[in-house]
Amino acid sequence: MNSTEDATRLESAPPPSGDVALDVRDLRMRYGTKDVLTGVSFTAHRGEVLALLGPNGAGKTTTIEILEGFRMRSAGEVSVLGEDPAHGNEAWRARLGVVLQSWRDHGRWRVRELLGYLARFYVPFATADVSRPWDVDELIKVVGLTEQANSKVQTLSGGQRRRLDVAIGIVGRPELVFLDEPTAGFDPHARREFHDLVHRLADFENTTVLLTTHDLDEAEKLADRILVLDEGTIVANGSAEQLARELTTQAEVRWTSDGRRHVHAVVEQDPTSFVRELLEGDPGATELEVKRASLEDTYMTLVHRAETDQTTTDRAERLDRTGQTEEVQS
Amino acid sequence: MTTTTTTRSDARWVAVRAGLSRGWLETKYSIQEPADLIWTLAFPVIYLVVLLFMQGSTVPGTDFALGASVLPGLVGMSIGFGGLTGPASTIAVDREDGTLLRAKATPNGMIGYLVGKILMFALTTLVSLVALIIPAFSVAGDLRLDARTWVLLILVFLVGMVATVPISVALGSLIKRASQTGLLFLGSMLLIVPSGIFYPITALPEWLQWVGQAFPYYWLGLGARSAMLPESMATAEIGESWRTLEMFAVLGVWAVVGMVLAPIVLRRMARRESGSTVAAARERYMTQGY
């Protein structure tokens, strides 16, 4: 399990199938006449932490539920740990961890009893490489619930419950863990503890993690790679720095000419050529300013558009405007 | 090939045993929970009150204590009511709160869940039956209590559970919302009317007698009467007989129907369960309160 070696090999050549935990190709999902996923493709290699980032309604939950085997897809090829989740058997299920958002299930159970009960199901699925399940007391310690081990689940605080959810998700020592909006409703402290836990999983256990979030900050903190999902398709895929370059194609160029202030939004990747032409064509231009939108700005635009649910005409209008130069009051 | 099949059945066996411990734990929790205990002890308490009122009265035309004649009906009803309404309402609730989804996310978790539920309902119904029998000692003199009674009672209990729990699981899987379980209780109560438990079935119009005989309640009551009442009381029954064979046959048919239907309906329902269906239910509770 040498992850650095894996990573370098992966970049140069297509990875051997044994190193790929997730392989999704042209995944499509349609409910009635509504297309929720319009062609999602990505891979994850073992030990990688992937964040599926996107505004509400982008299709994150649908994607993760298809991969978990809880939802049938309309089209596309999906391989999760080498198997199609639509036909995954119990042995396949034993290699997966699904962190569910608990609500009030098993409220009467005590923490240790519930984990001990669920752990039993994984015993027959231990292999020479992976000893299953976790030792329950050790796991309780890892998620920081030792003091609550004999408490009833319904007496736990929100943060403690989520840590129990994680413990339940990983009690079978999964090779791949799914987390859907794991920190929704967390206070900053609980969120931070949760982030530490995910890091520990990926670092010590070489577990592949796929999580969904609508919070860019969380994706940046947790993930090796971020996939931005928008309107049912992946619009960007890379590390946070790569995303900043890929996604933020817009830049604003401002300058003063003849005592008037001008602003021009550049749509194409690189504002340099616009600036060169500008300076060559207008020797009187001064106070030149080139400002590229930050990753956060770009993501916020995306979220805002999804929330206001703009029609295609609105979007076309916006695109029209970006090519024009406007005069602004200084 | 052989090894995979062996490990697969090993894994299922592990799940069955985990399910047994689940059933035991949940029974323990249920007995410790006052709200549940009220349900479990409802029939025994009602019976105690009925016995007080019936003190000294006899079945008209006989010197048989009225209180004693009611007991077998209540035993049958406890079995039927526990088996028919209990699993259905818990499944509807477990579906909404995510318990079923956790079972689904665990390898062979559904086996463990079902085994656990069946054991829990069998045990809590048994607790309720035992509690029912305690006040019955005051009328024990009129009852027929010998080895045959206990063998027959245990058989009626076991066959009754097998006949009602799977049907109930299927019904529970068909219910869309936990708040609809009230309908089940209502339906169950309606079925008790033509069951011959509180009112002799032979006194009902013939068509209603057939309705009553189509459902498990009548046969569970009859089975319990045949176990606990003296032979002479059989004259009050349809055909003036305990019809033991017919009783096991009808309950057996219900068991087969239930065992065929339950896995199909349960699987269909479980396939649709996902994090977002549970989240939607939670959302509804938060906004509408039911």
mmCIF file of C-alpha atoms in Angstrom, chain A:
data_model
loop_
_atom_site.group_PDB
_atom_site.id
_atom_site.type_symbol
_atom_site.label_atom_id
_atom_site.label_comp_id
_atom_site.label_asym_id
_atom_site.label_seq_id
_atom_site.Cartn_x
_atom_site.Cartn_y
_atom_site.Cartn_z
ATOM 1 C CA MET A 1 0.000 0.000 0.000
ATOM 2 C CA ASN A 2 2.338 2.714 -1.188
ATOM 3 C CA SER A 3 0.121 5.608 -2.081
ATOM 4 C CA THR A 4 2.805 7.991 -3.339
ATOM 5 C CA GLU A 5 3.998 5.424 -5.825
ATOM 6 C CA ASP A 6 0.408 4.803 -6.900
ATOM 7 C CA ALA A 7 -0.158 8.479 -7.435
ATOM 8 C CA THR A 8 2.852 8.986 -9.687
ATOM 9 C CA ARG A 9 2.085 5.919 -11.743
ATOM 10 C CA LEU A 10 -1.499 7.032 -12.161
ATOM 11 C CA GLU A 11 -0.552 10.341 -13.640
ATOM 12 C CA SER A 12 1.599 8.877 -16.381
ATOM 13 C CA ALA A 13 -0.420 5.865 -17.535
ATOM 14 C CA PRO A 14 -3.990 4.617 -17.231
ATOM 15 C CA PRO A 15 -4.097 2.844 -13.878
ATOM 16 C CA PRO A 16 -4.397 -0.926 -13.624
ATOM 17 C CA SER A 17 -7.946 -1.820 -12.591
ATOM 18 C CA GLY A 18 -6.850 -3.034 -9.142
ATOM 19 C CA ASP A 19 -5.925 0.496 -8.130
ATOM 20 C CA VAL A 20 -9.176 2.049 -9.210
ATOM 21 C CA ALA A 21 -11.813 2.199 -6.495
ATOM 22 C CA LEU A 22 -14.389 4.062 -8.546
ATOM 23 C CA ASP A 23 -14.861 4.283 -12.275
ATOM 24 C CA VAL A 24 -17.854 6.211 -13.544
ATOM 25 C CA ARG A 25 -18.428 6.742 -17.249
ATOM 26 C CA ASP A 26 -21.161 8.822 -18.794
ATOM 27 C CA LEU A 27 -23.542 8.231 -15.893
ATOM 28 C CA ARG A 28 -27.043 9.456 -16.656
ATOM 29 C CA MET A 29 -30.139 9.686 -14.548
ATOM 30 C CA ARG A 30 -33.573 10.768 -15.609
ATOM 31 C CA TYR A 31 -36.702 11.061 -13.454
ATOM 32 C CA GLY A 32 -39.683 11.167 -15.783
ATOM 33 C CA THR A 33 -38.754 13.910 -18.190
ATOM 34 C CA LYS A 34 -36.264 15.586 -15.890
ATOM 35 C CA ASP A 35 -32.580 14.874 -16.499
ATOM 36 C CA VAL A 36 -30.788 14.974 -13.182
ATOM 37 C CA LEU A 37 -27.448 13.629 -14.392
ATOM 38 C CA THR A 38 -26.492 14.288 -17.987
ATOM 39 C CA GLY A 39 -23.213 12.413 -18.312
ATOM 40 C CA VAL A 40 -20.993 12.204 -15.251
ATOM 41 C CA SER A 41 -17.534 10.664 -15.649
ATOM 42 C CA PHE A 42 -14.720 10.354 -13.135
ATOM 43 C CA THR A 43 -12.414 7.866 -11.487
ATOM 44 C CA ALA A 44 -10.960 7.576 -8.004
ATOM 45 C CA HIS A 45 -7.902 5.546 -7.170
ATOM 46 C CA ARG A 46 -7.397 3.787 -3.885
ATOM 47 C CA GLY A 47 -6.614 5.945 -0.905
ATOM 48 C CA GLU A 48 -7.841 9.103 -2.583
ATOM 49 C CA VAL A 49 -10.250 11.537 -0.919
ATOM 50 C CA LEU A 50 -12.674 12.953 -3.465
ATOM 51 C CA ALA A 51 -15.160 15.720 -2.874
ATOM 52 C CA LEU A 52 -18.207 16.049 -5.058
ATOM 53 C CA LEU A 53 -18.922 19.750 -4.800
ATOM 54 C CA GLY A 54 -21.953 21.493 -6.153
ATOM 55 C CA PRO A 55 -24.975 23.616 -5.361
ATOM 56 C CA ASN A 56 -28.161 21.998 -4.054
ATOM 57 C CA GLY A 57 -29.956 20.170 -6.818
ATOM 58 C CA ALA A 58 -26.814 19.609 -8.881
ATOM 59 C CA GLY A 59 -27.178 15.827 -8.614
ATOM 60 C CA LYS A 60 -24.651 15.036 -5.857
ATOM 61 C CA THR A 61 -26.944 12.869 -3.755
ATOM 62 C CA THR A 62 -28.296 11.062 -6.820
ATOM 63 C CA THR A 63 -24.731 10.276 -7.914
ATOM 64 C CA ILE A 64 -23.637 8.978 -4.516
ATOM 65 C CA GLU A 65 -26.808 6.886 -4.076
ATOM 66 C CA ILE A 66 -26.249 5.220 -7.450
ATOM 67 C CA LEU A 67 -22.682 4.386 -6.422
ATOM 68 C CA GLU A 68 -23.903 3.036 -3.063
ATOM 69 C CA GLY A 69 -26.229 0.698 -4.941
ATOM 70 C CA PHE A 70 -29.332 2.328 -3.415
ATOM 71 C CA ARG A 71 -30.615 3.770 -6.671
ATOM 72 C CA MET A 72 -30.832 2.432 -10.219
ATOM 73 C CA ARG A 73 -29.237 4.536 -12.933
ATOM 74 C CA SER A 74 -30.782 5.312 -16.293
ATOM 75 C CA ALA A 75 -27.609 4.849 -18.367
ATOM 76 C CA GLY A 76 -23.829 4.777 -18.222
ATOM 77 C CA GLU A 77 -21.156 2.484 -16.856
ATOM 78 C CA VAL A 78 -20.337 2.373 -13.174
ATOM 79 C CA SER A 79 -17.742 0.272 -11.420
ATOM 80 C CA VAL A 80 -17.409 0.438 -7.635
ATOM 81 C CA LEU A 81 -14.523 -1.675 -6.292
ATOM 82 C CA GLY A 82 -14.648 -3.570 -9.574
ATOM 83 C CA GLU A 83 -18.369 -4.338 -9.486
ATOM 84 C CA ASP A 84 -21.539 -2.841 -10.843
ATOM 85 C CA PRO A 85 -23.418 -1.438 -7.810
ATOM 86 C CA ALA A 86 -26.746 -2.380 -9.416
ATOM 87 C CA HIS A 87 -25.763 -6.043 -9.010
ATOM 88 C CA GLY A 88 -23.451 -5.868 -6.006
ATOM 89 C CA ASN A 89 -23.733 -8.856 -3.670
ATOM 90 C CA GLU A 90 -23.294 -8.930 0.098
ATOM 91 C CA ALA A 91 -19.548 -9.608 -0.138
ATOM 92 C CA TRP A 92 -19.220 -6.423 -2.181
ATOM 93 C CA ARG A 93 -21.447 -4.595 0.293
ATOM 94 C CA ALA A 94 -19.091 -5.679 3.097
ATOM 95 C CA ARG A 95 -16.215 -3.774 1.445
ATOM 96 C CA LEU A 96 -18.184 -0.529 1.380
ATOM 97 C CA GLY A 97 -18.914 1.936 4.119
ATOM 98 C CA VAL A 98 -21.952 4.160 3.891
ATOM 99 C CA VAL A 99 -22.127 6.952 6.423
ATOM 100 C CA LEU A 100 -25.807 7.682 6.824
ATOM 101 C CA GLN A 101 -27.246 10.727 8.495
ATOM 102 C CA SER A 102 -28.914 9.341 11.567
ATOM 103 C CA TRP A 103 -32.096 10.860 12.751
ATOM 104 C CA ARG A 104 -33.749 8.863 15.494
ATOM 105 C CA ASP A 105 -33.108 5.249 14.521
ATOM 106 C CA HIS A 106 -31.855 2.849 17.211
ATOM 107 C CA GLY A 107 -32.509 5.528 19.814
ATOM 108 C CA ARG A 108 -32.864 3.000 22.638
ATOM 109 C CA TRP A 109 -29.672 1.171 21.800
ATOM 110 C CA ARG A 110 -26.475 1.853 23.660
ATOM 111 C CA VAL A 111 -23.496 2.976 21.580
ATOM 112 C CA ARG A 112 -21.351 -0.083 22.239
ATOM 113 C CA GLU A 113 -24.236 -2.513 21.746
ATOM 114 C CA LEU A 114 -25.195 -1.020 18.404
ATOM 115 C CA LEU A 115 -21.638 -1.037 17.083
ATOM 116 C CA GLY A 116 -21.084 -4.549 18.422
ATOM 117 C CA TYR A 117 -24.271 -5.777 16.748
ATOM 118 C CA LEU A 118 -23.394 -4.253 13.368
ATOM 119 C CA ALA A 119 -19.777 -5.419 13.608
ATOM 120 C CA ARG A 120 -20.888 -9.072 13.764
ATOM 121 C CA PHE A 121 -22.163 -9.017 10.183
ATOM 122 C CA TYR A 122 -18.660 -8.295 8.858
ATOM 123 C CA VAL A 123 -16.856 -11.158 10.608
ATOM 124 C CA PRO A 124 -17.365 -13.660 7.738
ATOM 125 C CA PHE A 125 -15.977 -11.145 5.253
ATOM 126 C CA ALA A 126 -12.528 -10.823 6.781
ATOM 127 C CA THR A 127 -9.722 -11.674 4.366
ATOM 128 C CA ALA A 128 -6.012 -12.357 4.697
ATOM 129 C CA ASP A 129 -5.357 -8.689 3.839
ATOM 130 C CA VAL A 130 -8.161 -7.004 5.722
ATOM 131 C CA SER A 131 -9.147 -8.009 9.225
ATOM 132 C CA ARG A 132 -12.841 -7.253 9.686
ATOM 133 C CA PRO A 133 -14.479 -5.782 11.679
ATOM 134 C CA TRP A 134 -12.836 -3.070 13.785
ATOM 135 C CA ASP A 135 -12.393 -3.839 17.416
ATOM 136 C CA VAL A 136 -15.456 -2.046 18.771
ATOM 137 C CA ASP A 137 -13.821 -0.429 21.787
ATOM 138 C CA GLU A 138 -10.906 0.754 19.693
ATOM 139 C CA LEU A 139 -13.276 2.234 17.133
ATOM 140 C CA ILE A 140 -15.248 3.999 19.851
ATOM 141 C CA LYS A 141 -11.975 5.512 21.021
ATOM 142 C CA VAL A 142 -11.009 6.588 17.508
ATOM 143 C CA VAL A 143 -14.261 8.513 17.053
ATOM 144 C CA GLY A 144 -14.009 9.930 20.570
ATOM 145 C CA LEU A 145 -17.091 8.352 22.109
ATOM 146 C CA THR A 146 -15.427 6.379 24.911
ATOM 147 C CA GLU A 147 -17.302 8.337 27.572
ATOM 148 C CA GLN A 148 -20.602 7.723 25.769
ATOM 149 C CA ALA A 149 -19.984 4.012 25.066
ATOM 150 C CA ASN A 150 -22.763 2.978 27.441
ATOM 151 C CA SER A 151 -25.081 5.882 26.706
ATOM 152 C CA LYS A 152 -28.303 5.482 24.801
ATOM 153 C CA VAL A 153 -28.072 6.739 21.240
ATOM 154 C CA GLN A 154 -31.002 9.112 21.795
ATOM 155 C CA THR A 155 -29.077 10.932 24.531
ATOM 156 C CA LEU A 156 -26.135 11.837 22.255
ATOM 157 C CA SER A 157 -25.618 15.379 21.008
ATOM 158 C CA GLY A 158 -25.798 16.111 17.277
ATOM 159 C CA GLY A 159 -22.031 16.016 16.875
ATOM 160 C CA GLN A 160 -21.688 12.808 18.902
ATOM 161 C CA ARG A 161 -24.394 11.180 16.792
ATOM 162 C CA ARG A 162 -22.585 12.052 13.602
ATOM 163 C CA ARG A 163 -19.402 10.534 14.999
ATOM 164 C CA LEU A 164 -21.392 7.413 15.770
ATOM 165 C CA ASP A 165 -22.677 7.493 12.179
ATOM 166 C CA VAL A 166 -19.081 7.536 10.970
ATOM 167 C CA ALA A 167 -18.164 4.702 13.322
ATOM 168 C CA ILE A 168 -21.082 2.647 11.970
ATOM 169 C CA GLY A 169 -20.004 3.465 8.413
ATOM 170 C CA ILE A 170 -16.464 2.212 8.961
ATOM 171 C CA VAL A 171 -17.003 -0.613 11.482
ATOM 172 C CA GLY A 172 -16.470 -3.194 8.706
ATOM 173 C CA ARG A 173 -13.105 -1.648 7.738
ATOM 174 C CA PRO A 174 -14.348 -0.626 4.307
ATOM 175 C CA GLU A 175 -12.082 -0.045 1.337
ATOM 176 C CA LEU A 176 -14.348 2.741 0.150
ATOM 177 C CA VAL A 177 -16.447 5.125 2.239
ATOM 178 C CA PHE A 178 -19.331 7.280 1.055
ATOM 179 C CA LEU A 179 -20.254 10.415 2.984
ATOM 180 C CA ASP A 180 -23.246 12.436 1.851
ATOM 181 C CA GLU A 181 -23.167 16.012 3.190
ATOM 182 C CA PRO A 182 -21.328 14.793 6.290
ATOM 183 C CA THR A 183 -21.141 18.050 8.222
ATOM 184 C CA ALA A 184 -24.544 19.550 7.455
ATOM 185 C CA GLY A 185 -25.774 21.220 10.631
ATOM 186 C CA PHE A 186 -22.417 21.060 12.432
ATOM 187 C CA ASP A 187 -20.993 23.796 14.570
ATOM 188 C CA PRO A 188 -17.421 24.847 13.651
ATOM 189 C CA HIS A 189 -15.884 22.765 16.436
ATOM 190 C CA ALA A 190 -17.717 19.583 15.464
ATOM 191 C CA ARG A 191 -16.856 20.239 11.852
ATOM 192 C CA ARG A 192 -13.175 20.472 12.639
ATOM 193 C CA GLU A 193 -13.210 17.237 14.658
ATOM 194 C CA PHE A 194 -14.979 15.558 11.802
ATOM 195 C CA HIS A 195 -12.358 16.755 9.306
ATOM 196 C CA ASP A 196 -9.604 15.299 11.475
ATOM 197 C CA LEU A 197 -11.426 11.989 11.491
ATOM 198 C CA VAL A 198 -11.685 11.856 7.699
ATOM 199 C CA HIS A 199 -7.983 12.694 7.359
ATOM 200 C CA ARG A 200 -7.110 9.917 9.755
ATOM 201 C CA LEU A 201 -9.169 7.451 7.747
ATOM 202 C CA ALA A 202 -7.463 8.306 4.495
ATOM 203 C CA ASP A 203 -3.961 8.480 5.948
ATOM 204 C CA PHE A 204 -3.825 5.467 8.223
ATOM 205 C CA GLU A 205 -6.292 3.108 6.626
ATOM 206 C CA ASN A 206 -5.666 3.914 2.960
ATOM 207 C CA THR A 207 -9.417 4.150 2.598
ATOM 208 C CA THR A 208 -10.892 5.752 -0.478
ATOM 209 C CA VAL A 209 -13.397 8.434 0.471
ATOM 210 C CA LEU A 210 -16.083 10.029 -1.660
ATOM 211 C CA LEU A 211 -17.942 12.836 0.032
ATOM 212 C CA THR A 212 -20.488 15.333 -1.180
ATOM 213 C CA THR A 213 -20.663 18.896 0.029
ATOM 214 C CA HIS A 214 -21.928 22.246 -1.114
ATOM 215 C CA ASP A 215 -19.244 23.977 0.909
ATOM 216 C CA LEU A 216 -16.145 24.899 -1.085
ATOM 217 C CA ASP A 217 -14.118 25.505 2.047
ATOM 218 C CA GLU A 218 -14.861 21.993 3.283
ATOM 219 C CA ALA A 219 -13.978 20.456 -0.076
ATOM 220 C CA GLU A 220 -10.661 22.333 -0.088
ATOM 221 C CA LYS A 221 -9.824 21.198 3.444
ATOM 222 C CA LEU A 222 -10.712 17.533 3.024
ATOM 223 C CA ALA A 223 -10.208 16.437 -0.530
ATOM 224 C CA ASP A 224 -7.203 15.510 -2.616
ATOM 225 C CA ARG A 225 -9.367 16.202 -5.604
ATOM 226 C CA ILE A 226 -12.555 18.195 -6.083
ATOM 227 C CA LEU A 227 -15.192 17.418 -8.695
ATOM 228 C CA VAL A 228 -17.544 20.289 -9.336
ATOM 229 C CA LEU A 229 -20.981 19.088 -10.332
ATOM 230 C CA ASP A 230 -23.330 21.538 -11.963
ATOM 231 C CA GLU A 231 -26.624 20.842 -13.709
ATOM 232 C CA GLY A 232 -25.985 17.128 -13.839
ATOM 233 C CA THR A 233 -22.499 17.163 -15.238
ATOM 234 C CA ILE A 234 -18.962 17.617 -13.965
ATOM 235 C CA VAL A 235 -17.687 21.038 -14.924
ATOM 236 C CA ALA A 236 -14.299 20.838 -13.226
ATOM 237 C CA ASN A 237 -12.083 18.117 -11.805
ATOM 238 C CA GLY A 238 -8.799 18.690 -10.013
ATOM 239 C CA SER A 239 -7.055 19.940 -6.914
ATOM 240 C CA ALA A 240 -8.143 23.284 -5.502
ATOM 241 C CA GLU A 241 -5.310 25.076 -7.351
ATOM 242 C CA GLN A 242 -6.135 23.370 -10.609
ATOM 243 C CA LEU A 243 -9.776 24.318 -10.162
ATOM 244 C CA ALA A 244 -8.848 27.925 -9.598
ATOM 245 C CA ARG A 245 -7.114 27.930 -12.972
ATOM 246 C CA GLU A 246 -9.727 25.853 -14.821
ATOM 247 C CA LEU A 247 -12.915 27.343 -13.501
ATOM 248 C CA THR A 248 -12.101 30.990 -13.143
ATOM 249 C CA THR A 249 -11.982 31.902 -16.769
ATOM 250 C CA GLN A 250 -13.421 35.321 -16.184
ATOM 251 C CA ALA A 251 -11.296 38.335 -15.547
ATOM 252 C CA GLU A 252 -12.108 41.989 -15.344
ATOM 253 C CA VAL A 253 -9.917 44.556 -17.024
ATOM 254 C CA ARG A 254 -10.321 48.155 -15.920
ATOM 255 C CA TRP A 255 -8.518 51.169 -17.281
ATOM 256 C CA THR A 256 -8.812 54.959 -17.703
ATOM 257 C CA SER A 257 -8.773 56.595 -21.059
ATOM 258 C CA ASP A 258 -9.569 60.245 -21.859
ATOM 259 C CA GLY A 259 -10.437 60.775 -18.225
ATOM 260 C CA ARG A 260 -13.094 58.074 -18.287
ATOM 261 C CA ARG A 261 -13.032 54.742 -16.530
ATOM 262 C CA HIS A 262 -13.681 51.596 -18.593
ATOM 263 C CA VAL A 263 -14.353 48.014 -17.558
ATOM 264 C CA HIS A 264 -14.254 44.939 -19.755
ATOM 265 C CA ALA A 265 -15.060 41.396 -18.759
ATOM 266 C CA VAL A 266 -12.861 38.840 -20.497
ATOM 267 C CA VAL A 267 -14.512 35.491 -21.141
ATOM 268 C CA GLU A 268 -11.598 33.557 -22.609
ATOM 269 C CA GLN A 269 -8.959 31.876 -20.483
ATOM 270 C CA ASP A 270 -6.237 34.464 -20.638
ATOM 271 C CA PRO A 271 -6.806 38.231 -20.463
ATOM 272 C CA THR A 272 -3.277 38.924 -21.727
ATOM 273 C CA SER A 273 -4.177 39.181 -25.398
ATOM 274 C CA PHE A 274 -6.988 41.609 -24.659
ATOM 275 C CA VAL A 275 -4.649 43.769 -22.662
ATOM 276 C CA ARG A 276 -1.988 43.688 -25.394
ATOM 277 C CA GLU A 277 -4.507 44.797 -28.006
ATOM 278 C CA LEU A 278 -5.849 47.447 -25.713
ATOM 279 C CA LEU A 279 -2.450 48.988 -25.032
ATOM 280 C CA GLU A 280 -1.447 48.861 -28.671
ATOM 281 C CA GLY A 281 -4.749 50.385 -29.838
ATOM 282 C CA ASP A 282 -5.055 53.030 -27.145
ATOM 283 C CA PRO A 283 -1.754 54.549 -26.097
ATOM 284 C CA GLY A 284 -3.614 56.901 -23.764
ATOM 285 C CA ALA A 285 -4.859 54.126 -21.478
ATOM 286 C CA THR A 286 -3.716 54.467 -17.887
ATOM 287 C CA GLU A 287 -4.500 53.019 -14.460
ATOM 288 C CA LEU A 288 -4.705 49.479 -15.890
ATOM 289 C CA GLU A 289 -6.145 46.867 -13.549
ATOM 290 C CA VAL A 290 -6.601 43.156 -14.305
ATOM 291 C CA LYS A 291 -8.580 41.241 -11.740
ATOM 292 C CA ARG A 292 -9.246 37.537 -12.008
ATOM 293 C CA ALA A 293 -12.248 36.144 -10.139
ATOM 294 C CA SER A 294 -11.249 33.952 -7.183
ATOM 295 C CA LEU A 295 -12.326 30.310 -7.015
ATOM 296 C CA GLU A 296 -14.804 31.330 -4.370
ATOM 297 C CA ASP A 297 -16.301 34.056 -6.578
ATOM 298 C CA THR A 298 -16.714 31.630 -9.429
ATOM 299 C CA TYR A 299 -18.260 28.962 -7.239
ATOM 300 C CA MET A 300 -20.610 31.498 -5.684
ATOM 301 C CA THR A 301 -21.760 32.572 -9.151
ATOM 302 C CA LEU A 302 -22.516 28.935 -9.886
ATOM 303 C CA VAL A 303 -24.414 28.468 -6.637
ATOM 304 C CA HIS A 304 -26.315 31.674 -7.164
ATOM 305 C CA ARG A 305 -27.333 30.665 -10.662
ATOM 306 C CA ALA A 306 -28.514 27.257 -9.419
ATOM 307 C CA GLU A 307 -30.504 28.856 -6.615
ATOM 308 C CA THR A 308 -32.234 31.435 -8.736
ATOM 309 C CA ASP A 309 -32.826 28.660 -11.273
ATOM 310 C CA GLN A 310 -32.179 30.826 -14.261
ATOM 311 C CA THR A 311 -33.505 29.876 -17.636
ATOM 312 C CA THR A 312 -31.308 29.426 -20.653
ATOM 313 C CA THR A 313 -32.256 32.819 -22.000
ATOM 314 C CA ASP A 314 -31.019 34.499 -18.842
ATOM 315 C CA ARG A 315 -27.752 32.732 -19.148
ATOM 316 C CA ALA A 316 -27.396 33.663 -22.808
ATOM 317 C CA GLU A 317 -27.958 37.290 -21.865
ATOM 318 C CA ARG A 318 -25.257 37.161 -19.275
ATOM 319 C CA LEU A 319 -22.827 35.625 -21.737
ATOM 320 C CA ASP A 320 -23.651 38.377 -24.222
ATOM 321 C CA ARG A 321 -22.790 41.032 -21.735
ATOM 322 C CA THR A 322 -19.374 39.654 -20.883
ATOM 323 C CA GLY A 323 -17.921 40.435 -24.307
ATOM 324 C CA GLN A 324 -18.795 44.143 -24.096
ATOM 325 C CA THR A 325 -16.979 47.062 -22.673
ATOM 326 C CA GLU A 326 -18.990 49.286 -20.413
ATOM 327 C CA GLU A 327 -18.330 52.749 -19.290
ATOM 328 C CA VAL A 328 -18.541 53.189 -15.572
ATOM 329 C CA GLN A 329 -18.578 56.184 -13.345
ATOM 330 C CA SER A 330 -15.202 56.500 -11.824
#
